[in-house]
Short mmCIF file of C-alpha atoms in Angstrom, two decimals:
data_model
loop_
_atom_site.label_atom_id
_atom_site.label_comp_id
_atom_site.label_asym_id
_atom_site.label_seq_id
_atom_site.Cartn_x
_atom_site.Cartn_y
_atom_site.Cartn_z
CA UNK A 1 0.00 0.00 0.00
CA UNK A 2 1.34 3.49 -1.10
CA UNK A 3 2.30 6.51 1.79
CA UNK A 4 -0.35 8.30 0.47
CA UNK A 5 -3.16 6.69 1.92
CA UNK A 6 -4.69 9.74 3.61
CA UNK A 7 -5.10 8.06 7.01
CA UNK A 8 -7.94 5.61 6.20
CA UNK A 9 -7.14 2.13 6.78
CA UNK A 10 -9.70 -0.81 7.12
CA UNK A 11 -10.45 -2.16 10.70
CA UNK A 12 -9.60 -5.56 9.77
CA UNK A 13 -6.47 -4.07 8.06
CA UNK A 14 -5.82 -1.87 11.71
CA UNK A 15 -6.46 -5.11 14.05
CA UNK A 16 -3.59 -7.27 11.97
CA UNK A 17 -1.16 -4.29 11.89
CA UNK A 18 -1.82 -3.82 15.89
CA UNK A 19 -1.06 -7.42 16.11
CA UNK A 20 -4.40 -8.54 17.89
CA UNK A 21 -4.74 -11.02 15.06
CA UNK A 22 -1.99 -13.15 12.76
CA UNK A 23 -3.70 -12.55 9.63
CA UNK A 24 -6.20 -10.18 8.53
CA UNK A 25 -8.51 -13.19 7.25
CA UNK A 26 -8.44 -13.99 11.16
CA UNK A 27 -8.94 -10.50 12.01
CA UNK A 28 -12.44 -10.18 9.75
CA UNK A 29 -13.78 -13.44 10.79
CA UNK A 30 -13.55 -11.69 14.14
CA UNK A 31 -15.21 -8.61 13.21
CA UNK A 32 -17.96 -10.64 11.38
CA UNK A 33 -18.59 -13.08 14.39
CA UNK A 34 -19.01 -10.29 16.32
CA UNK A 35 -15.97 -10.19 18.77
CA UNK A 36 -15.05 -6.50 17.88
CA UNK A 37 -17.28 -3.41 19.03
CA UNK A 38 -16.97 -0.10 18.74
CA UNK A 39 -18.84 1.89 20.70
CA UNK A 40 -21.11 -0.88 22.12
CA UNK A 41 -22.07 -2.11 18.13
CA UNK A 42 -20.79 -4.45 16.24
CA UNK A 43 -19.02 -3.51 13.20
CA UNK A 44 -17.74 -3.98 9.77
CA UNK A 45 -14.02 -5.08 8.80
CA UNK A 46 -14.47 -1.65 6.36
CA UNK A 47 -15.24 0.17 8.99
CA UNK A 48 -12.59 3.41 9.14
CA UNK A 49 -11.31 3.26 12.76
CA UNK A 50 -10.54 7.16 14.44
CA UNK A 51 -7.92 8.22 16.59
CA UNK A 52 -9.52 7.90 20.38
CA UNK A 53 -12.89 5.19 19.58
CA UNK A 54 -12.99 2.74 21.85
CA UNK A 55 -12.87 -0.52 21.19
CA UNK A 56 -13.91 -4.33 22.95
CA UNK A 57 -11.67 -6.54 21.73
CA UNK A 58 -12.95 -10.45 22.47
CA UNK A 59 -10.12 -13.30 21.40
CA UNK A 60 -10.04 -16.68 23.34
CA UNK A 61 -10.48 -16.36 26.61
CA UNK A 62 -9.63 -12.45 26.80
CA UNK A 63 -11.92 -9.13 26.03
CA UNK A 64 -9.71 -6.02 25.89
CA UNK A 65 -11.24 -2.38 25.89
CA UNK A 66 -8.33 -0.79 24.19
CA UNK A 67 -7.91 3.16 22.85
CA UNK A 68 -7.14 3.85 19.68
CA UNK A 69 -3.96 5.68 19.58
CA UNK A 70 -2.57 5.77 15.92
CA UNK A 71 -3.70 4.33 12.67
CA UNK A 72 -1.30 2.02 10.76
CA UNK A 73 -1.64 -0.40 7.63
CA UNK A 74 1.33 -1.43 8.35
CA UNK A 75 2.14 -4.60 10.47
CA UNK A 76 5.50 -3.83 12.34
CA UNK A 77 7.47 -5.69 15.57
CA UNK A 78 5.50 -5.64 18.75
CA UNK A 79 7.02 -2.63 20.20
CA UNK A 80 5.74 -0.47 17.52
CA UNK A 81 2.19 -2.50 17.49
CA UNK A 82 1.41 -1.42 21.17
CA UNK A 83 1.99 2.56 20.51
CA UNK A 84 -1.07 2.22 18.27
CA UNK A 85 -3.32 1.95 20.93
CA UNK A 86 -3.98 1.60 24.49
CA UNK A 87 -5.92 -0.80 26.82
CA UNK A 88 -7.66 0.97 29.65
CA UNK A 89 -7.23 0.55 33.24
CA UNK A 90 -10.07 -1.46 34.28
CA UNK A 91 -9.32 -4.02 31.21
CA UNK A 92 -6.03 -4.92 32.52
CA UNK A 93 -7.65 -5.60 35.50
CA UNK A 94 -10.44 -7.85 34.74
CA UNK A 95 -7.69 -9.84 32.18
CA UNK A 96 -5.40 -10.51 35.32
CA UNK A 97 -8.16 -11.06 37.39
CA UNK A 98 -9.25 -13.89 34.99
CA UNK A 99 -6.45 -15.20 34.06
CA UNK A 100 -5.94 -15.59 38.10
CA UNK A 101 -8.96 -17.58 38.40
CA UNK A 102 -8.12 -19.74 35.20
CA UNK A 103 -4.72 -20.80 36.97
CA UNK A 104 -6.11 -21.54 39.69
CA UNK A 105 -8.81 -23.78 38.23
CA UNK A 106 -11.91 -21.52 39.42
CA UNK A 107 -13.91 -21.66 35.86
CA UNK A 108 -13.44 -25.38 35.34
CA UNK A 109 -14.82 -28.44 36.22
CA UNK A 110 -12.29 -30.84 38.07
CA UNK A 111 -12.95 -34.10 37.77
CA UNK A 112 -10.77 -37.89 38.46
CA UNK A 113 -10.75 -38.99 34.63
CA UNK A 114 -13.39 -40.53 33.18
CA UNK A 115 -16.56 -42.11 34.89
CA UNK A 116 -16.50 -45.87 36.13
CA UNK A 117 -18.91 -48.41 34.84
CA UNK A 118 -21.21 -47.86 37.70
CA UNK A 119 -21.17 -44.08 37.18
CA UNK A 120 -21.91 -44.20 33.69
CA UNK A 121 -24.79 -46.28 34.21
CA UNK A 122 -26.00 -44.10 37.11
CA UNK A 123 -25.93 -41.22 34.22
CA UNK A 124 -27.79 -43.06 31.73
CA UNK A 125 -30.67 -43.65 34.48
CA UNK A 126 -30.70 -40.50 36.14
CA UNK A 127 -31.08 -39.11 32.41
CA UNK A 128 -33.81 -41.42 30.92
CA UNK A 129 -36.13 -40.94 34.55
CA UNK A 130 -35.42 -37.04 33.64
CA UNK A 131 -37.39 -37.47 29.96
#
């Protein structure tokens, strides 16, 4: 893409270059499932970003709120990726919060391996007296 570009880049284009994604076809399957919003609406991967929208971010098990900070087309090392934007306060926190509770096994179900031959069949009734 040429210099003069006039400041408009794509969203999909701006999510790949700010390295939330690998690849932009990654980064518009996003946008079209719904796991990017800008100001509380889903969007389009056309969809001109601005300096200063906000943006919720979803991508695994994370959801960033980040502000945009620059516009870029260009996908550069990491260093240069983060001055693009910047992830509010209260999104840092709720990421390490969660990412607490996944480490420490708060979100998942623990079990001891599969069920025994008894269990299963006390599944299977429990299940068909439930119909």
């Amino acid at each position: 893409m040429s210099e003069k570009d006039d400041g408009k880049v794509r969203l999909d284009k701006w999510l790949w270059a700010a390295r939330f994604f690998k690849t932009r076809a990654l980064a518009k399957a996003a946008i079209e499932g719904g796991k990017v919003h800008c100001k509380g609406e889903r969007c389009k991967p056309s969809k001109e970003p601005k300096v200063g929208e906000e943006l919720v971010i979803r991508a695994g098990f994370d959801e960033r709120t980040v502000v945009i900070r620059a516009l870029s087309a260009v996908r550069r090392g990491a260093p240069e990726a983060q001055q693009l934007y910047e992830e509010t306060a209260e999104s840092q926190a709720r990421r390490e919060k969660a990412a607490a509770m996944r480490k420490a096994g708060a979100l998942g179900v623990e079990t001891d391996g599969r069920p025994s031959k008894k269990q299963r069949r006390d599944l299977q009734r429990f299940r068909s007296d439930a119909q």
